[in-house]
Amino acid sequence: MKADYFKSKKIVISAGPTYEKLDPVRFIGNYSTGKMGYALATELANLGADVHLVSGPTALSMDHPSVKLYRVESALEMYDICVREFQNADIAIMSAAVADYRPEHYNDIKIKKNEELLTINLVKNPDILATLGKSKKAGQIVVGFALETHNEIENATEKLHRKNADAIVLNSLNDAGAGFKHSTNKITIILQKGRIFEFGLKDKTAVAKDIVTCISENFN
Ligand code: CTP
């Protein structure tokens, strides 16, 4: 790890799930706990970074003085803050499990069970990682995550290129203890030009250290 690499760098991190509202009492969400993103935020803040943590709904708290926490609910809210804060940031790490789709219509009142078959139309959410990847300026670094079930390296590499990211942190669902319902994770980091780094199963604090070390050693 290069000493002072992260000192005073502005880093935007997305974490947790997003909730896409259907009506006042229901939403579409996922099981992400946010632990990976919060561990990254703490690690980077401890290394002197100015961290902006954009978090979907989680049970976690954050009280590090160098972490500014933005609590959001939907993908659109997360998108707005990430795009705004990335403009003058050095690094973005998108670890959130963003809902790919949201309900086309929000019902102001609770949906009643009048229908035998209820159809809900979903519309695509904007891809935050791809938006940052495509808008990044020289010197800005964009890191994404990928959760794959098959052809992991191939799919994650394709994601790296499609979203114009500098690195993709791959979690495989085939590895026991890895993925977003666990407090441990097993990752592979894929960089441009086919550079690949594999790591063993570790708790998410140790995984966060591996990710930040890899960034500091591979980007100027
Ligand atoms: N991501 C994002 N905004 C979205 C969807 C995903 O920023 N609307 C980011 C996640 O935070 C993560 C990466 O993209 O860094 C994960 O991408 P993923 O959802 O796995 O890839 P997709 O492009 O949706 O491809 P697929 O679901 O088909 O694997």
GROMACS .gro file of C-alpha atoms and ligand atoms in nm:
model
  249
    1MET     CA    1   0.000   0.000   0.000
    2LYS     CA    2   0.139   0.342  -0.099
    3ALA     CA    3   0.139   0.565   0.211
    4ASP     CA    4  -0.090   0.869   0.175
    5TYR     CA    5  -0.239   0.743  -0.155
    6PHE     CA    6  -0.596   0.812  -0.037
    7LYS     CA    7  -0.517   1.118   0.176
    8SER     CA    8  -0.767   1.398   0.094
    9LYS     CA    9  -0.899   1.209  -0.209
   10LYS     CA   10  -1.275   1.246  -0.256
   11ILE     CA   11  -1.436   0.902  -0.288
   12VAL     CA   12  -1.800   0.831  -0.368
   13ILE     CA   13  -1.926   0.491  -0.252
   14SER     CA   14  -2.270   0.344  -0.317
   15ALA     CA   15  -2.391   0.077  -0.076
   16GLY     CA   16  -2.686  -0.138   0.019
   17PRO     CA   17  -3.003  -0.219  -0.171
   18THR     CA   18  -3.249   0.020  -0.331
   19TYR     CA   19  -3.621   0.011  -0.257
   20GLU     CA   20  -3.853   0.080  -0.547
   21LYS     CA   21  -4.192   0.190  -0.414
   22LEU     CA   22  -4.517   0.030  -0.531
   23ASP     CA   23  -4.756   0.199  -0.289
   24PRO     CA   24  -4.732   0.358   0.058
   25VAL     CA   25  -4.662   0.022   0.227
   26ARG     CA   26  -4.481  -0.190  -0.036
   27PHE     CA   27  -4.162  -0.187  -0.239
   28ILE     CA   28  -3.942  -0.405  -0.459
   29GLY     CA   29  -3.603  -0.459  -0.293
   30ASN     CA   30  -3.325  -0.712  -0.240
   31TYR     CA   31  -3.123  -0.876   0.039
   32SER     CA   32  -2.814  -0.653   0.026
   33THR     CA   33  -2.699  -0.561   0.378
   34GLY     CA   34  -2.463  -0.277   0.276
   35LYS     CA   35  -2.177  -0.430   0.479
   36MET     CA   36  -1.928  -0.430   0.191
   37GLY     CA   37  -1.982  -0.061   0.109
   38TYR     CA   38  -1.975   0.047   0.475
   39ALA     CA   39  -1.653  -0.152   0.531
   40LEU     CA   40  -1.496   0.022   0.230
   41ALA     CA   41  -1.609   0.363   0.358
   42THR     CA   42  -1.456   0.302   0.702
   43GLU     CA   43  -1.131   0.167   0.559
   44LEU     CA   44  -1.089   0.460   0.319
   45ALA     CA   45  -1.182   0.719   0.583
   46ASN     CA   46  -0.921   0.566   0.815
   47LEU     CA   47  -0.667   0.617   0.534
   48GLY     CA   48  -0.747   0.989   0.521
   49ALA     CA   49  -1.000   1.000   0.237
   50ASP     CA   50  -1.300   1.232   0.218
   51VAL     CA   51  -1.572   0.968   0.180
   52HIS     CA   52  -1.923   1.029   0.046
   53LEU     CA   53  -2.131   0.720   0.123
   54VAL     CA   54  -2.458   0.700  -0.067
   55SER     CA   55  -2.656   0.431   0.106
   56GLY     CA   56  -2.984   0.257   0.034
   57PRO     CA   57  -3.189   0.138   0.333
   58THR     CA   58  -2.971  -0.068   0.571
   59ALA     CA   59  -2.958  -0.146   0.943
   60LEU     CA   60  -2.602  -0.013   0.961
   61SER     CA   61  -2.482   0.310   1.117
   62MET     CA   62  -2.184   0.524   1.025
   63ASP     CA   63  -2.032   0.783   1.254
   64HIS     CA   64  -1.681   0.832   1.115
   65PRO     CA   65  -1.604   1.207   1.098
   66SER     CA   66  -1.459   1.172   0.746
   67VAL     CA   67  -1.765   0.994   0.605
   68LYS     CA   68  -2.059   1.200   0.481
   69LEU     CA   69  -2.361   0.970   0.474
   70TYR     CA   70  -2.648   1.027   0.230
   71ARG     CA   71  -2.945   0.802   0.303
   72VAL     CA   72  -3.154   0.731  -0.005
   73GLU     CA   73  -3.426   0.486  -0.093
   74SER     CA   74  -3.464   0.448  -0.469
   75ALA     CA   75  -3.221   0.397  -0.756
   76LEU     CA   76  -3.317   0.738  -0.897
   77GLU     CA   77  -3.229   0.911  -0.567
   78MET     CA   78  -2.899   0.719  -0.552
   79TYR     CA   79  -2.826   0.811  -0.915
   80ASP     CA   80  -2.876   1.186  -0.856
   81ILE     CA   81  -2.639   1.204  -0.559
   82CYS     CA   82  -2.371   0.977  -0.709
   83VAL     CA   83  -2.365   1.172  -1.037
   84ARG     CA   84  -2.354   1.508  -0.856
   85GLU     CA   85  -2.082   1.408  -0.609
   86PHE     CA   86  -1.869   1.229  -0.870
   87GLN     CA   87  -1.815   1.549  -1.071
   88ASN     CA   88  -1.527   1.662  -0.847
   89ALA     CA   89  -1.440   1.321  -0.700
   90ASP     CA   90  -1.125   1.116  -0.754
   91ILE     CA   91  -1.271   0.768  -0.720
   92ALA     CA   92  -1.617   0.606  -0.732
   93ILE     CA   93  -1.679   0.259  -0.590
   94MET     CA   94  -2.025   0.133  -0.675
   95SER     CA   95  -2.100  -0.153  -0.438
   96ALA     CA   96  -2.477  -0.101  -0.413
   97ALA     CA   97  -2.720  -0.368  -0.530
   98VAL     CA   98  -2.924  -0.126  -0.738
   99ALA     CA   99  -3.264  -0.247  -0.855
  100ASP     CA  100  -3.246  -0.284  -1.231
  101TYR     CA  101  -3.618  -0.194  -1.263
  102ARG     CA  102  -3.877   0.017  -1.081
  103PRO     CA  103  -4.258   0.009  -1.098
  104GLU     CA  104  -4.383   0.222  -1.386
  105HIS     CA  105  -4.654   0.377  -1.163
  106TYR     CA  106  -4.657   0.457  -0.794
  107ASN     CA  107  -4.999   0.410  -0.628
  108ASP     CA  108  -5.079   0.691  -0.386
  109ILE     CA  109  -5.309   0.459  -0.195
  110LYS     CA  110  -5.255   0.097  -0.092
  111ILE     CA  111  -5.315  -0.150  -0.375
  112LYS     CA  112  -5.621  -0.361  -0.281
  113LYS     CA  113  -5.642  -0.732  -0.351
  114ASN     CA  114  -5.926  -0.700  -0.600
  115GLU     CA  115  -5.760  -0.885  -0.886
  116GLU     CA  116  -5.690  -1.258  -0.922
  117LEU     CA  117  -5.398  -1.174  -1.146
  118LEU     CA  118  -5.214  -0.850  -1.082
  119THR     CA  119  -4.968  -0.724  -1.341
  120ILE     CA  120  -4.712  -0.460  -1.251
  121ASN     CA  121  -4.516  -0.296  -1.529
  122LEU     CA  122  -4.150  -0.226  -1.453
  123VAL     CA  123  -3.928   0.028  -1.626
  124LYS     CA  124  -3.549   0.017  -1.637
  125ASN     CA  125  -3.350   0.223  -1.389
  126PRO     CA  126  -3.048   0.421  -1.511
  127ASP     CA  127  -2.718   0.239  -1.459
  128ILE     CA  128  -2.519   0.454  -1.215
  129LEU     CA  129  -2.188   0.271  -1.266
  130ALA     CA  130  -2.215   0.294  -1.645
  131THR     CA  131  -2.309   0.664  -1.626
  132LEU     CA  132  -2.002   0.743  -1.414
  133GLY     CA  133  -1.780   0.518  -1.628
  134LYS     CA  134  -1.885   0.693  -1.946
  135SER     CA  135  -1.857   1.046  -1.804
  136LYS     CA  136  -1.527   1.006  -1.617
  137LYS     CA  137  -1.250   1.251  -1.688
  138ALA     CA  138  -0.878   1.175  -1.707
  139GLY     CA  139  -0.753   1.070  -1.366
  140GLN     CA  140  -1.092   0.967  -1.226
  141ILE     CA  141  -1.120   0.599  -1.127
  142VAL     CA  142  -1.446   0.402  -1.140
  143VAL     CA  143  -1.482   0.066  -0.967
  144GLY     CA  144  -1.786  -0.160  -0.998
  145PHE     CA  145  -1.901  -0.488  -0.852
  146ALA     CA  146  -2.041  -0.794  -1.026
  147LEU     CA  147  -2.229  -1.092  -0.889
  148GLU     CA  148  -2.215  -1.375  -1.137
  149THR     CA  149  -2.338  -1.735  -1.134
  150HIS     CA  150  -2.164  -1.873  -1.445
  151ASN     CA  151  -1.877  -1.781  -1.682
  152GLU     CA  152  -1.780  -1.546  -1.401
  153ILE     CA  153  -1.453  -1.397  -1.533
  154GLU     CA  154  -1.586  -1.367  -1.886
  155ASN     CA  155  -1.911  -1.198  -1.776
  156ALA     CA  156  -1.736  -0.964  -1.531
  157THR     CA  157  -1.479  -0.865  -1.795
  158GLU     CA  158  -1.760  -0.790  -2.037
  159LYS     CA  159  -1.922  -0.573  -1.766
  160LEU     CA  160  -1.590  -0.391  -1.710
  161HIS     CA  161  -1.575  -0.294  -2.078
  162ARG     CA  162  -1.948  -0.226  -2.128
  163LYS     CA  163  -1.964   0.011  -1.830
  164ASN     CA  164  -1.619   0.161  -1.900
  165ALA     CA  165  -1.504   0.084  -1.544
  166ASP     CA  166  -1.139   0.070  -1.439
  167ALA     CA  167  -1.194  -0.230  -1.214
  168ILE     CA  168  -1.466  -0.483  -1.138
  169VAL     CA  169  -1.483  -0.666  -0.806
  170LEU     CA  170  -1.632  -1.005  -0.883
  171ASN     CA  171  -1.822  -1.213  -0.627
  172SER     CA  172  -1.918  -1.557  -0.741
  173LEU     CA  173  -2.243  -1.708  -0.615
  174ASN     CA  174  -2.073  -2.047  -0.656
  175ASP     CA  175  -1.840  -1.973  -0.364
  176ALA     CA  176  -1.985  -2.064  -0.023
  177GLY     CA  177  -1.988  -1.761   0.209
  178ALA     CA  178  -1.961  -1.507  -0.073
  179GLY     CA  179  -2.220  -1.258  -0.190
  180PHE     CA  180  -2.446  -1.007  -0.031
  181LYS     CA  181  -2.625  -1.208   0.239
  182HIS     CA  182  -2.301  -1.298   0.419
  183SER     CA  183  -2.052  -1.112   0.636
  184THR     CA  184  -1.770  -1.283   0.446
  185ASN     CA  185  -1.682  -1.248   0.081
  186LYS     CA  186  -1.452  -1.408  -0.176
  187ILE     CA  187  -1.352  -1.176  -0.455
  188THR     CA  188  -1.159  -1.156  -0.777
  189ILE     CA  189  -1.057  -0.811  -0.902
  190ILE     CA  190  -1.049  -0.761  -1.277
  191LEU     CA  191  -0.865  -0.464  -1.424
  192GLN     CA  192  -0.830  -0.345  -1.781
  193LYS     CA  193  -0.580  -0.528  -2.007
  194GLY     CA  194  -0.676  -0.868  -1.864
  195ARG     CA  195  -0.509  -0.819  -1.526
  196ILE     CA  196  -0.678  -1.045  -1.267
  197PHE     CA  197  -0.620  -1.075  -0.890
  198GLU     CA  198  -0.778  -1.356  -0.685
  199PHE     CA  199  -0.833  -1.350  -0.309
  200GLY     CA  200  -0.944  -1.606  -0.048
  201LEU     CA  201  -1.262  -1.609   0.165
  202LYS     CA  202  -1.240  -1.329   0.425
  203ASP     CA  203  -1.462  -1.111   0.638
  204LYS     CA  204  -1.575  -0.794   0.462
  205THR     CA  205  -1.335  -0.568   0.656
  206ALA     CA  206  -1.040  -0.770   0.526
  207VAL     CA  207  -1.193  -0.773   0.177
  208ALA     CA  208  -1.221  -0.392   0.191
  209LYS     CA  209  -0.848  -0.373   0.273
  210ASP     CA  210  -0.767  -0.595  -0.027
  211ILE     CA  211  -0.976  -0.375  -0.258
  212VAL     CA  212  -0.819  -0.048  -0.145
  213THR     CA  213  -0.467  -0.196  -0.159
  214CYS     CA  214  -0.531  -0.318  -0.513
  215ILE     CA  215  -0.654   0.029  -0.617
  216SER     CA  216  -0.356   0.207  -0.460
  217GLU     CA  217  -0.105  -0.030  -0.621
  218ASN     CA  218  -0.252  -0.026  -0.970
  219PHE     CA  219  -0.359   0.334  -1.032
  220ASN     CA  220  -0.147   0.648  -1.008
  221CTP     N1  221  -2.515  -0.079  -1.094
  221CTP     C1  222  -2.546   0.056  -1.091
  221CTP     N2  223  -2.669   0.097  -1.132
  221CTP     C2  224  -2.761   0.010  -1.176
  221CTP     C3  225  -2.729  -0.129  -1.180
  221CTP     C4  226  -2.605  -0.169  -1.138
  221CTP     O1  227  -2.462   0.137  -1.051
  221CTP     N3  228  -2.880   0.053  -1.216
  221CTP     C5  229  -2.381  -0.120  -1.054
  221CTP     C6  230  -2.372  -0.194  -0.922
  221CTP     O2  231  -2.356  -0.105  -0.812
  221CTP     C7  232  -2.249  -0.278  -0.944
  221CTP     C8  233  -2.262  -0.318  -1.089
  221CTP     O3  234  -2.334  -0.212  -1.150
  221CTP     O4  235  -2.130  -0.205  -0.928
  221CTP     C9  236  -2.335  -0.448  -1.099
  221CTP     O5  237  -2.387  -0.464  -1.221
  221CTP     P1  238  -2.500  -0.577  -1.241
  221CTP     O6  239  -2.628  -0.529  -1.187
  221CTP     O7  240  -2.448  -0.709  -1.195
  221CTP     O8  241  -2.492  -0.581  -1.391
  221CTP     P2  242  -2.597  -0.558  -1.501
  221CTP     O9  243  -2.536  -0.462  -1.592
  221CTP    O10  244  -2.730  -0.524  -1.440
  221CTP    O11  245  -2.599  -0.696  -1.569
  221CTP     P3  246  -2.678  -0.830  -1.532
  221CTP    O12  247  -2.775  -0.797  -1.420
  221CTP    O13  248  -2.737  -0.862  -1.660
  221CTP    O14  249  -2.568  -0.923  -1.488
   0.00000   0.00000   0.00000
